[in-house]
Short mmCIF file of C-alpha atoms in Angstrom, two decimals:
data_model
loop_
_atom_site.label_atom_id
_atom_site.label_comp_id
_atom_site.label_asym_id
_atom_site.label_seq_id
_atom_site.Cartn_x
_atom_site.Cartn_y
_atom_site.Cartn_z
CA MET A 1 36.07 -61.20 214.50
CA ALA A 2 36.47 -64.40 216.54
CA THR A 3 39.37 -64.52 219.01
CA LEU A 4 41.28 -67.72 219.75
CA VAL A 5 41.96 -68.14 223.48
CA GLY A 6 43.92 -71.06 224.93
CA VAL A 7 42.52 -72.31 228.25
CA ASP A 8 44.03 -74.75 230.73
CA ASP A 9 42.08 -74.35 233.98
CA PRO A 10 38.82 -76.34 234.26
CA ARG A 11 37.56 -73.75 236.79
CA ASP A 12 38.10 -70.86 234.37
CA PRO A 13 34.93 -68.75 234.85
CA ARG A 14 34.79 -68.00 231.12
CA LEU A 15 33.89 -71.66 230.57
CA VAL A 16 30.77 -71.56 232.76
CA ASP A 17 28.43 -72.10 229.79
CA TYR A 18 29.98 -75.56 229.35
CA THR A 19 30.02 -76.95 232.89
CA ASP A 20 28.16 -80.06 234.06
CA LEU A 21 26.76 -80.87 230.63
CA THR A 22 25.78 -84.38 231.72
CA ASP A 23 23.56 -83.09 234.54
CA VAL A 24 20.28 -82.98 232.61
CA SER A 25 18.13 -81.75 235.47
CA LEU A 26 20.50 -78.85 236.14
CA ARG A 27 21.10 -77.94 232.50
CA ARG A 28 17.44 -78.03 231.50
CA VAL A 29 16.81 -75.26 234.04
CA ARG A 30 20.03 -73.31 233.55
CA GLU A 31 20.03 -73.06 229.77
CA PRO A 32 16.68 -71.33 229.21
CA ALA A 33 17.25 -69.16 232.32
CA GLU A 34 20.62 -68.02 231.03
CA GLY A 35 19.35 -67.60 227.48
CA LEU A 36 21.72 -70.07 225.88
CA PHE A 37 21.71 -73.43 224.17
CA LEU A 38 24.51 -75.76 223.17
CA ALA A 39 25.33 -76.85 219.65
CA GLU A 40 27.61 -79.88 219.43
CA GLY A 41 29.67 -81.17 216.55
CA GLU A 42 30.79 -79.43 213.38
CA LYS A 43 27.61 -80.06 211.42
CA VAL A 44 25.23 -78.77 214.07
CA VAL A 45 27.42 -75.76 214.95
CA ARG A 46 27.49 -74.87 211.28
CA ARG A 47 23.73 -75.23 210.99
CA ALA A 48 23.16 -73.05 214.07
CA LEU A 49 25.31 -70.27 212.61
CA ASP A 50 23.73 -70.67 209.16
CA SER A 51 20.31 -70.28 210.79
CA GLY A 52 21.33 -66.86 212.12
CA TYR A 53 21.83 -67.70 215.80
CA ALA A 54 24.63 -65.69 217.45
CA PRO A 55 27.43 -67.53 219.26
CA ARG A 56 28.36 -66.48 222.81
CA SER A 57 31.54 -68.54 222.58
CA LEU A 58 32.93 -71.84 221.33
CA LEU A 59 34.96 -74.50 223.12
CA MET A 60 36.87 -77.11 221.19
CA ALA A 61 40.00 -79.14 220.74
CA ARG A 62 42.47 -77.37 218.46
CA LYS A 63 42.01 -79.85 215.60
CA TRP A 64 38.39 -78.80 215.01
CA TRP A 65 39.18 -75.16 214.40
CA ASP A 66 40.14 -75.44 210.72
CA GLY A 67 36.86 -77.15 209.86
CA LEU A 68 34.77 -74.40 211.47
CA ARG A 69 36.91 -71.37 210.84
CA ASP A 70 35.01 -70.08 207.79
CA VAL A 71 31.66 -69.88 209.59
CA VAL A 72 32.92 -68.84 213.03
CA GLU A 73 35.49 -66.20 212.13
CA PRO A 74 32.99 -63.48 211.14
CA HIS A 75 31.46 -63.57 214.64
CA ASP A 76 32.73 -61.40 217.45
CA CYS A 77 33.18 -64.09 220.11
CA PRO A 78 35.90 -66.02 221.90
CA VAL A 79 36.88 -69.50 220.73
CA TYR A 80 38.35 -71.40 223.68
CA LEU A 81 40.89 -74.01 222.67
CA ALA A 82 41.50 -76.83 225.12
CA ASP A 83 42.96 -80.31 225.19
CA ASP A 84 40.76 -83.39 225.51
CA VAL A 85 41.45 -83.78 229.22
CA LEU A 86 40.30 -80.25 229.99
CA LEU A 87 37.25 -80.67 227.75
CA GLU A 88 36.24 -83.71 229.76
CA GLN A 89 36.93 -81.98 233.09
CA VAL A 90 34.75 -79.01 232.19
CA THR A 91 31.84 -80.77 230.50
CA GLY A 92 31.81 -84.01 232.46
CA TYR A 93 32.02 -86.28 229.42
CA ARG A 94 34.32 -87.23 226.56
CA VAL A 95 33.46 -84.78 223.83
CA HIS A 96 33.92 -87.11 220.87
CA ARG A 97 33.03 -84.72 218.13
CA GLY A 98 35.18 -82.09 219.71
CA ALA A 99 33.43 -78.79 219.08
CA LEU A 100 30.83 -77.11 221.28
CA ALA A 101 29.21 -73.74 220.73
CA SER A 102 27.25 -71.82 223.32
CA MET A 103 24.59 -70.03 221.30
CA GLN A 104 22.30 -67.16 222.22
CA ARG A 105 18.61 -68.06 222.29
CA ARG A 106 16.22 -65.78 220.43
CA PRO A 107 12.77 -64.71 221.57
CA LEU A 108 10.26 -67.28 220.40
CA PRO A 109 8.11 -66.10 217.48
CA LEU A 110 4.43 -65.31 217.95
CA LEU A 111 2.02 -68.14 217.31
CA ASP A 112 0.15 -66.34 214.54
CA ASP A 113 3.41 -65.52 212.77
CA VAL A 114 4.50 -69.15 212.86
CA LEU A 115 1.14 -70.22 211.49
CA ALA A 116 0.66 -67.47 208.91
CA THR A 117 1.52 -69.52 205.84
CA ALA A 118 1.71 -72.99 207.39
CA ARG A 119 -0.45 -75.82 206.05
CA ARG A 120 1.04 -78.76 207.97
CA VAL A 121 1.72 -78.25 211.67
CA VAL A 122 2.99 -80.57 214.41
CA VAL A 123 1.85 -80.06 218.01
CA LEU A 124 3.66 -81.85 220.87
CA GLU A 125 2.02 -82.16 224.27
CA ASP A 126 4.35 -82.70 227.22
CA LEU A 127 6.96 -84.99 225.66
CA VAL A 128 9.52 -85.77 228.34
CA ASP A 129 12.31 -87.29 226.29
CA HIS A 130 14.68 -84.93 224.48
CA THR A 131 15.58 -87.67 222.01
CA ASN A 132 11.94 -87.99 220.97
CA VAL A 133 11.56 -84.22 220.59
CA GLY A 134 14.64 -84.09 218.39
CA ALA A 135 13.51 -87.10 216.35
CA VAL A 136 10.08 -85.56 215.70
CA PHE A 137 11.72 -82.34 214.46
CA ARG A 138 14.01 -84.31 212.17
CA ASN A 139 11.03 -86.20 210.74
CA ALA A 140 9.06 -82.96 210.40
CA ALA A 141 11.85 -81.33 208.41
CA ALA A 142 12.39 -84.34 206.14
CA LEU A 143 8.70 -84.99 205.49
CA GLY A 144 7.62 -81.46 204.70
CA MET A 145 5.91 -80.20 207.85
CA ASP A 146 5.86 -76.39 208.06
CA ALA A 147 5.98 -75.67 211.80
CA VAL A 148 6.06 -77.23 215.26
CA LEU A 149 4.24 -76.08 218.40
CA VAL A 150 5.30 -77.44 221.79
CA SER A 151 3.12 -77.34 224.91
CA PRO A 152 4.41 -75.31 227.88
CA GLU A 153 5.57 -78.47 229.71
CA CYS A 154 7.09 -80.18 226.68
CA ALA A 155 10.84 -80.89 226.80
CA ASP A 156 12.97 -78.10 225.33
CA PRO A 157 13.71 -78.43 221.59
CA LEU A 158 16.94 -76.48 222.15
CA TYR A 159 18.31 -78.83 224.77
CA ARG A 160 21.65 -80.23 223.54
CA ARG A 161 20.37 -83.75 222.98
CA SER A 162 17.27 -82.53 221.09
CA VAL A 163 19.39 -80.35 218.84
CA LYS A 164 21.77 -83.21 218.13
CA VAL A 165 19.16 -85.89 217.43
CA SER A 166 17.25 -83.46 215.21
CA MET A 167 20.47 -83.00 213.17
CA GLY A 168 19.95 -79.28 213.72
CA SER A 169 16.38 -79.28 212.37
CA VAL A 170 15.17 -77.53 215.54
CA LEU A 171 17.21 -74.56 214.29
CA ALA A 172 15.57 -74.53 210.87
CA VAL A 173 11.92 -75.55 211.29
CA PRO A 174 9.81 -72.65 212.64
CA TRP A 175 8.54 -73.43 216.16
CA THR A 176 7.15 -71.81 219.26
CA ARG A 177 5.41 -72.66 222.55
CA ALA A 178 1.68 -73.45 222.41
CA ASP A 179 0.67 -71.22 225.28
CA PRO A 180 -2.03 -71.26 226.64
CA TRP A 181 -2.48 -75.01 226.65
CA PRO A 182 -4.69 -76.57 225.40
CA GLY A 183 -6.32 -73.28 224.35
CA THR A 184 -3.93 -73.00 221.42
CA LEU A 185 -5.72 -75.97 219.87
CA HIS A 186 -8.88 -73.84 219.67
CA ARG A 187 -6.88 -71.08 218.06
CA LEU A 188 -5.68 -73.54 215.42
CA ALA A 189 -9.28 -74.50 214.69
CA GLU A 190 -10.23 -70.82 214.37
CA LEU A 191 -7.47 -70.45 211.81
CA GLY A 192 -9.00 -73.25 209.76
CA PHE A 193 -6.81 -76.13 210.85
CA SER A 194 -8.20 -79.60 211.37
CA THR A 195 -6.52 -80.73 214.59
CA TYR A 196 -5.77 -84.45 214.51
CA ALA A 197 -5.41 -86.05 217.94
CA LEU A 198 -3.22 -89.05 217.19
CA SER A 199 -4.34 -91.91 219.39
CA PRO A 200 -4.62 -95.71 219.30
CA ASP A 201 -8.39 -95.38 219.99
CA PRO A 202 -10.04 -97.82 217.53
CA ALA A 203 -12.93 -95.36 217.10
CA GLY A 204 -10.54 -92.84 215.52
CA ALA A 205 -10.46 -92.24 211.77
CA ASP A 206 -8.02 -94.44 209.83
CA LEU A 207 -5.04 -92.34 208.75
CA ARG A 208 -4.78 -94.40 205.58
CA THR A 209 -8.22 -93.59 204.21
CA LEU A 210 -8.76 -90.12 205.67
CA GLU A 211 -9.57 -87.23 203.34
CA ILE A 212 -6.77 -84.72 204.06
CA PRO A 213 -7.90 -81.08 204.31
CA ASP A 214 -5.85 -78.07 203.31
CA ARG A 215 -4.65 -77.17 206.81
CA VAL A 216 -3.85 -79.88 209.33
CA ALA A 217 -2.23 -79.90 212.76
CA VAL A 218 -1.07 -83.31 214.05
CA VAL A 219 -1.26 -83.43 217.85
CA LEU A 220 1.04 -85.97 219.53
CA GLY A 221 1.01 -86.83 223.22
CA THR A 222 3.51 -87.85 225.83
CA GLU A 223 5.36 -91.16 225.51
CA GLY A 224 3.58 -93.07 228.25
CA GLU A 225 0.09 -91.68 228.64
CA GLY A 226 -0.68 -90.26 225.23
CA LEU A 227 -2.70 -87.06 224.97
CA SER A 228 -4.39 -85.57 228.02
CA SER A 229 -8.17 -85.67 228.03
CA ALA A 230 -8.25 -81.87 227.81
CA ALA A 231 -6.15 -81.96 224.63
CA LEU A 232 -8.22 -84.79 223.15
CA ALA A 233 -11.40 -82.82 223.82
CA ALA A 234 -9.95 -79.71 222.16
CA CYS A 235 -9.08 -81.48 218.89
CA THR A 236 -11.43 -81.58 215.92
CA ASP A 237 -10.63 -85.19 214.94
CA ARG A 238 -9.32 -88.38 216.46
CA VAL A 239 -7.00 -90.25 214.12
CA ARG A 240 -5.27 -93.61 214.40
CA ILE A 241 -2.50 -95.36 212.52
CA PRO A 242 -3.78 -98.80 211.48
CA MET A 243 -1.78 -101.38 213.41
CA ALA A 244 -1.38 -105.13 213.67
CA ALA A 245 -3.57 -106.78 216.31
CA GLY A 246 -2.18 -107.19 219.80
CA VAL A 247 0.79 -104.88 219.34
CA ASP A 248 1.74 -101.96 221.52
CA SER A 249 1.55 -98.61 219.84
CA LEU A 250 4.47 -97.18 217.90
CA ASN A 251 6.80 -94.87 219.75
CA VAL A 252 6.03 -91.19 219.26
CA ALA A 253 8.87 -90.58 216.79
CA ALA A 254 7.84 -93.48 214.55
CA ALA A 255 4.17 -92.46 214.77
CA SER A 256 5.14 -88.94 213.74
CA ALA A 257 7.09 -90.18 210.71
CA VAL A 258 4.19 -92.30 209.50
CA THR A 259 1.68 -89.50 209.99
CA PHE A 260 3.79 -86.81 208.33
CA PHE A 261 4.32 -89.13 205.37
CA ALA A 262 0.60 -89.83 205.12
CA LEU A 263 -0.14 -86.10 205.03
CA GLY A 264 1.78 -86.19 201.83
CA GLN A 265 3.34 -82.76 201.60
CA ALA A 266 6.99 -83.73 200.98
CA MET B 1 9.23 -125.19 239.76
CA ALA B 2 11.16 -121.96 240.32
CA THR B 3 13.30 -121.76 243.46
CA LEU B 4 13.80 -118.51 245.36
CA VAL B 5 17.42 -117.99 246.42
CA GLY B 6 18.63 -115.03 248.47
CA VAL B 7 22.05 -113.74 247.37
CA ASP B 8 24.34 -111.23 249.10
CA ASP B 9 27.77 -111.59 247.49
CA PRO B 10 28.37 -109.69 244.25
CA ARG B 11 31.04 -112.26 243.31
CA ASP B 12 28.64 -115.18 243.69
CA PRO B 13 29.46 -117.36 240.64
CA ARG B 14 25.80 -118.17 240.14
CA LEU B 15 25.30 -114.54 239.08
CA VAL B 16 27.81 -114.67 236.22
CA ASP B 17 25.10 -114.24 233.57
CA TYR B 18 24.44 -110.75 234.99
CA THR B 19 27.92 -109.30 235.37
CA ASP B 20 29.24 -106.21 233.58
CA LEU B 21 25.99 -105.48 231.77
CA THR B 22 27.13 -101.97 230.83
CA ASP B 23 30.19 -103.29 228.98
CA VAL B 24 28.62 -103.48 225.51
CA SER B 25 31.72 -104.72 223.70
CA LEU B 26 32.16 -107.55 226.22
CA ARG B 27 28.48 -108.51 226.44
CA ARG B 28 27.90 -108.53 222.69
CA VAL B 29 30.52 -111.26 222.40
CA ARG B 30 29.72 -113.15 225.59
CA GLU B 31 25.97 -113.46 225.20
CA PRO B 32 25.80 -115.27 221.85
CA ALA B 33 28.87 -117.36 222.80
CA GLU B 34 27.24 -118.45 226.06
CA GLY B 35 23.86 -118.97 224.41
CA LEU B 36 21.96 -116.48 226.52
CA PHE B 37 20.22 -113.16 226.27
CA LEU B 38 18.89 -110.77 228.88
CA ALA B 39 15.27 -109.72 229.29
CA GLU B 40 14.78 -106.64 231.46
CA GLY B 41 11.65 -105.35 233.16
CA GLU B 42 8.42 -107.12 233.97
CA LYS B 43 6.80 -106.60 230.59
CA VAL B 44 9.72 -107.90 228.54
CA VAL B 45 10.40 -110.85 230.88
CA ARG B 46 6.74 -111.80 230.57
CA ARG B 47 6.86 -111.54 226.80
CA ALA B 48 10.03 -113.67 226.62
CA LEU B 49 8.38 -116.42 228.66
CA ASP B 50 5.12 -116.13 226.71
CA SER B 51 7.12 -116.55 223.50
CA GLY B 52 8.37 -119.91 224.73
CA TYR B 53 11.96 -119.00 225.61
CA ALA B 54 13.32 -120.91 228.61
CA PRO B 55 14.80 -118.99 231.54
CA ARG B 56 18.25 -119.96 232.88
CA SER B 57 17.65 -117.84 235.97
CA LEU B 58 16.20 -114.52 237.13
CA LEU B 59 17.72 -111.79 239.27
CA MET B 60 15.56 -109.16 240.91
CA ALA B 61 14.74 -107.07 243.93
CA ARG B 62 12.24 -108.84 246.16
CA LYS B 63 9.42 -106.41 245.36
CA TRP B 64 9.23 -107.53 241.71
CA TRP B 65 8.59 -111.19 242.52
CA ASP B 66 4.83 -110.95 243.06
CA GLY B 67 4.30 -109.30 239.68
CA LEU B 68 6.17 -112.08 237.84
CA ARG B 69 5.36 -115.10 239.97
CA ASP B 70 2.55 -116.47 237.78
CA VAL B 71 4.71 -116.71 234.65
CA VAL B 72 8.01 -117.67 236.30
CA GLU B 73 6.87 -120.27 238.82
CA PRO B 74 6.19 -123.06 236.28
CA HIS B 75 9.83 -122.94 235.15
CA ASP B 76 12.52 -125.04 236.76
CA CYS B 77 15.07 -122.30 237.44
CA PRO B 78 16.55 -120.28 240.29
CA VAL B 79 15.22 -116.79 241.05
CA TYR B 80 17.96 -114.80 242.77
CA LEU B 81 16.67 -112.16 245.13
CA ALA B 82 18.99 -109.28 245.92
CA ASP B 83 18.85 -105.77 247.32
CA ASP B 84 19.36 -102.72 245.10
CA VAL B 85 22.99 -102.28 246.15
CA LEU B 86 23.91 -105.82 245.19
CA LEU B 87 22.00 -105.49 241.90
CA GLU B 88 24.08 -102.45 241.04
CA GLN B 89 27.34 -104.11 242.12
CA VAL B 90 26.70 -107.14 239.93
CA THR B 91 25.31 -105.48 236.83
CA GLY B 92 27.21 -102.20 236.92
CA TYR B 93 24.15 -99.97 236.77
CA ARG B 94 21.04 -99.03 238.71
CA VAL B 95 18.45 -101.54 237.62
CA HIS B 96 15.42 -99.26 237.73
CA ARG B 97 12.82 -101.69 236.58
CA GLY B 98 14.17 -104.26 238.95
CA ALA B 99 13.79 -107.60 237.21
CA LEU B 100 16.28 -109.30 234.90
CA ALA B 101 15.97 -112.71 233.32
CA SER B 102 18.78 -114.64 231.70
CA MET B 103 17.10 -116.51 228.88
CA GLN B 104 18.30 -119.42 226.78
CA ARG B 105 18.75 -118.60 223.10
CA ARG B 106 17.20 -120.96 220.58
CA PRO B 107 18.73 -122.09 217.30
CA LEU B 108 17.79 -119.60 214.60
CA PRO B 109 15.16 -120.87 212.18
CA LEU B 110 16.05 -121.74 208.58
CA LEU B 111 15.62 -118.98 206.04
CA ASP B 112 13.11 -120.87 203.93
CA ASP B 113 11.01 -121.66 206.98
CA VAL B 114 10.91 -117.99 208.01
CA LEU B 115 9.90 -117.02 204.48
CA ALA B 116 7.43 -119.83 203.78
CA THR B 117 4.25 -117.81 204.27
CA ALA B 118 5.73 -114.31 204.55
CA ARG B 119 4.60 -111.56 202.18
CA ARG B 120 6.29 -108.55 203.81
CA VAL B 121 9.90 -108.97 204.91
CA VAL B 122 12.44 -106.59 206.42
CA VAL B 123 16.14 -107.03 205.68
CA LEU B 124 18.75 -105.17 207.74
CA GLU B 125 22.31 -104.82 206.48
CA ASP B 126 24.99 -104.19 209.10
CA LEU B 127 23.12 -101.87 211.48
CA VAL B 128 25.49 -100.97 214.30
CA ASP B 129 23.13 -99.43 216.82
CA HIS B 130 21.11 -101.79 219.02
CA THR B 131 18.50 -99.07 219.59
CA ASN B 132 17.85 -98.85 215.86
CA VAL B 133 17.59 -102.63 215.52
CA GLY B 134 15.07 -102.74 218.36
CA ALA B 135 13.11 -99.80 216.95
CA VAL B 136 12.87 -101.41 213.49
CA PHE B 137 11.52 -104.62 215.05
CA ARG B 138 8.95 -102.66 217.05
CA ASN B 139 7.82 -100.86 213.89
CA ALA B 140 7.76 -104.14 211.96
CA ALA B 141 5.50 -105.76 214.55
CA ALA B 142 3.15 -102.77 214.77
CA LEU B 143 2.89 -102.23 211.03
CA GLY B 144 2.28 -105.79 209.95
CA MET B 145 5.62 -107.02 208.61
CA ASP B 146 5.89 -110.81 208.66
CA ALA B 147 9.59 -111.47 209.22
CA VAL B 148 13.01 -109.85 209.63
CA LEU B 149 16.34 -110.96 208.20
CA VAL B 150 19.57 -109.52 209.58
CA SER B 151 22.91 -109.61 207.76
CA PRO B 152 25.74 -111.57 209.40
CA GLU B 153 27.39 -108.36 210.68
CA CYS B 154 24.19 -106.65 211.83
CA ALA B 155 23.89 -105.86 215.55
CA ASP B 156 22.24 -108.63 217.57
CA PRO B 157 18.45 -108.35 217.90
CA LEU B 158 18.67 -110.22 221.22
CA TYR B 159 21.11 -107.79 222.82
CA ARG B 160 19.50 -106.35 225.97
CA ARG B 161 19.00 -102.88 224.55
CA SER B 162 17.48 -104.18 221.29
CA VAL B 163 15.06 -106.39 223.21
CA LYS B 164 14.04 -103.48 225.43
CA VAL B 165 13.58 -100.87 222.68
CA SER B 166 11.63 -103.39 220.62
CA MET B 167 9.26 -103.82 223.60
CA GLY B 168 9.91 -107.53 223.22
CA SER B 169 8.97 -107.62 219.52
CA VAL B 170 12.28 -109.35 218.72
CA LEU B 171 10.87 -112.29 220.67
CA ALA B 172 7.65 -112.40 218.68
CA VAL B 173 8.45 -111.48 215.08
CA PRO B 174 10.06 -114.40 213.19
CA TRP B 175 13.67 -113.58 212.29
CA THR B 176 16.94 -115.16 211.28
CA ARG B 177 20.37 -114.28 209.89
CA ALA B 178 20.62 -113.56 206.15
CA ASP B 179 23.63 -115.77 205.49
CA PRO B 180 25.29 -115.76 202.96
CA TRP B 181 25.27 -112.01 202.41
CA PRO B 182 24.25 -110.52 200.06
CA GLY B 183 23.44 -113.87 198.39
CA THR B 184 20.28 -114.16 200.47
CA LEU B 185 18.87 -111.25 198.45
CA HIS B 186 19.06 -113.44 195.34
CA ARG B 187 17.29 -116.23 197.22
CA LEU B 188 14.50 -113.76 198.05
CA ALA B 189 14.14 -112.88 194.39
CA GLU B 190 13.99 -116.60 193.49
CA LEU B 191 11.14 -116.95 195.96
CA GLY B 192 9.24 -114.23 194.14
CA PHE B 193 10.04 -111.27 196.38
CA SER B 194 10.65 -107.83 194.97
CA THR B 195 13.64 -106.61 196.97
CA TYR B 196 13.43 -102.87 197.62
CA ALA B 197 16.76 -101.21 198.32
CA LEU B 198 15.74 -98.17 200.35
CA SER B 199 17.99 -95.29 199.41
CA PRO B 200 17.89 -91.49 199.03
CA ASP B 201 18.97 -91.88 195.39
CA PRO B 202 16.67 -89.53 193.42
CA ALA B 203 16.60 -92.06 190.55
CA GLY B 204 14.81 -94.56 192.81
CA ALA B 205 11.07 -95.22 192.49
CA ASP B 206 8.86 -93.01 194.67
CA LEU B 207 7.48 -95.07 197.56
CA ARG B 208 4.28 -93.06 197.43
CA THR B 209 3.32 -93.98 193.89
CA LEU B 210 4.88 -97.42 193.58
CA GLU B 211 2.72 -100.38 192.57
CA ILE B 212 3.16 -102.81 195.50
CA PRO B 213 3.58 -106.46 194.47
CA ASP B 214 2.41 -109.47 196.46
CA ARG B 215 5.76 -110.28 198.06
CA VAL B 216 8.15 -107.50 199.08
CA ALA B 217 11.38 -107.38 201.06
CA VAL B 218 12.47 -103.93 202.29
CA VAL B 219 16.26 -103.75 202.49
CA LEU B 220 17.64 -101.13 204.91
CA GLY B 221 21.29 -100.20 205.26
CA THR B 222 23.62 -99.07 207.99
CA GLU B 223 23.04 -95.73 209.74
CA GLY B 224 25.93 -93.82 208.22
CA GLU B 225 26.72 -95.27 204.84
CA GLY B 226 23.44 -96.78 203.73
CA LEU B 227 23.44 -100.01 201.75
CA SER B 228 26.68 -101.49 200.44
CA SER B 229 27.11 -101.45 196.67
CA ALA B 230 26.94 -105.27 196.66
CA ALA B 231 23.56 -105.17 198.40
CA LEU B 232 22.28 -102.42 196.11
CA ALA B 233 23.31 -104.44 193.07
CA ALA B 234 21.56 -107.56 194.40
CA CYS B 235 18.19 -105.82 194.87
CA THR B 236 15.49 -105.83 192.20
CA ASP B 237 14.37 -102.21 192.82
CA ARG B 238 15.69 -98.97 194.22
CA VAL B 239 13.07 -97.11 196.23
CA ARG B 240 13.10 -93.70 197.90
CA ILE B 241 10.90 -91.93 200.43
CA PRO B 242 9.96 -88.53 198.97
CA MET B 243 11.60 -85.87 201.13
CA ALA B 244 11.75 -82.12 201.48
CA ALA B 245 14.57 -80.46 199.56
CA GLY B 246 17.89 -79.95 201.30
CA VAL B 247 17.15 -82.19 204.26
CA ASP B 248 19.27 -85.07 205.50
CA SER B 249 17.67 -88.45 205.20
CA LEU B 250 15.46 -89.88 207.91
CA ASN B 251 17.08 -92.09 210.48
CA VAL B 252 16.74 -95.79 209.73
CA ALA B 253 14.00 -96.41 212.30
CA ALA B 254 11.83 -93.56 210.97
CA ALA B 255 12.46 -94.65 207.37
CA SER B 256 11.40 -98.17 208.29
CA ALA B 257 8.16 -96.96 209.88
CA VAL B 258 7.24 -94.91 206.82
CA THR B 259 8.03 -97.76 204.44
CA PHE B 260 6.20 -100.43 206.41
CA PHE B 261 3.16 -98.16 206.57
CA ALA B 262 3.32 -97.53 202.83
CA LEU B 263 3.37 -101.29 202.17
CA GLY B 264 -0.02 -101.23 203.75
CA GLN B 265 -0.36 -104.62 205.32
CA ALA B 266 -1.40 -103.60 208.86
#
């Protein structure tokens, strides 16, 4: 049963999960190390709880409690109630959508379990930008992809900004780390997946006219450089989105949306 | 011939084009009223000049001059050279990519001129987010759309953030305001365009199986609400992207990428 606890001291040690939220370089280390992630806003908090993640605690302005009460109350955790000034002092920013939940991470599933029944898989190599990671997950969920694999160096799907931009999809779409890298790409091939290295290379197969096999993994590279040569070499196919002459490539989120649509599962 | 001018006073009136760049609500009013827009970073400055826009002035750290000299020198404008501290004092932020250009806006082209030879047109109704506007332009350029129309209330494609996210595409893709609104949608129909209201409505035609006519305008609505009922009523067709059950819609930039790809012009 959740317990409501009023707080009024920004240095209250019970609020440590919520400190310095704007310090990305600190939080991206702290959160995995401490086994937590942050869900922000009523919709995402709700989705995190619906997906079976356990809350460590919540922190919110009083007015948000009624909207979350039904999903939070069954959990045995404190709900810290604070005013807007305290919220800003603790987190370092104006928490517009008022409600934050510190959620317990779960062990990542095994690769073979994630892939067992999957036919359409997304693989992300070393994306740096949490917004892009979240956007790719959102597109994957909407356009019928079954699972996402992220390389060991890829930005954390459970980082607050990723979770938010994904609209909570990172909590619903099955995903795990692709470790070892790029060895996991060979494992995908063993399991019968065609692995599509998405690249602007004009020698690649045209996504529009490609014959789509039963099991496909779409492999997307980092925002600036694209896929590493090791990843390219480990893929079974090189695939390109047909583009207008003289134009820079699409950003990785847009390229993912186009590709997922073309795979035609949704 | 460009003139190099060292500056060391953040209140120097010659730098007024560059003040308070982080104040979005101020700048979004000031820039159209003063007839300017800001290009940021070597690549975008280059593209603005290549597209025939005239610079009012440039402001940069000394080290960026050599990389821009060839394109800037022919223009009769001052190039203000400042150190990083002054740049931050004037603009209000750390200018990482160093070079800013204040560019002269041009009168917007007439609707019928923009549409004269266009077969694939994008229409944006009341988008609020400059990032989304820029992303849609980038997708439009990459995926072979011929022109963009923006409703009178839609966020400014020439706002600094739009220009940047579009990778300068807003300077290359023909565009103008769709005024009157939504009357311009009727004008499109008169010119033989099918106007596709993109919407999650399950009664809409499936984008995947739609017969694509010779002239199409894709009409995209605001991030939260989607298209207004007046815009919906003024369109010839309602079209939906097939999506997985129970998932929120794609964001407008991703939806645009999928739709432009499906129209198949690139």
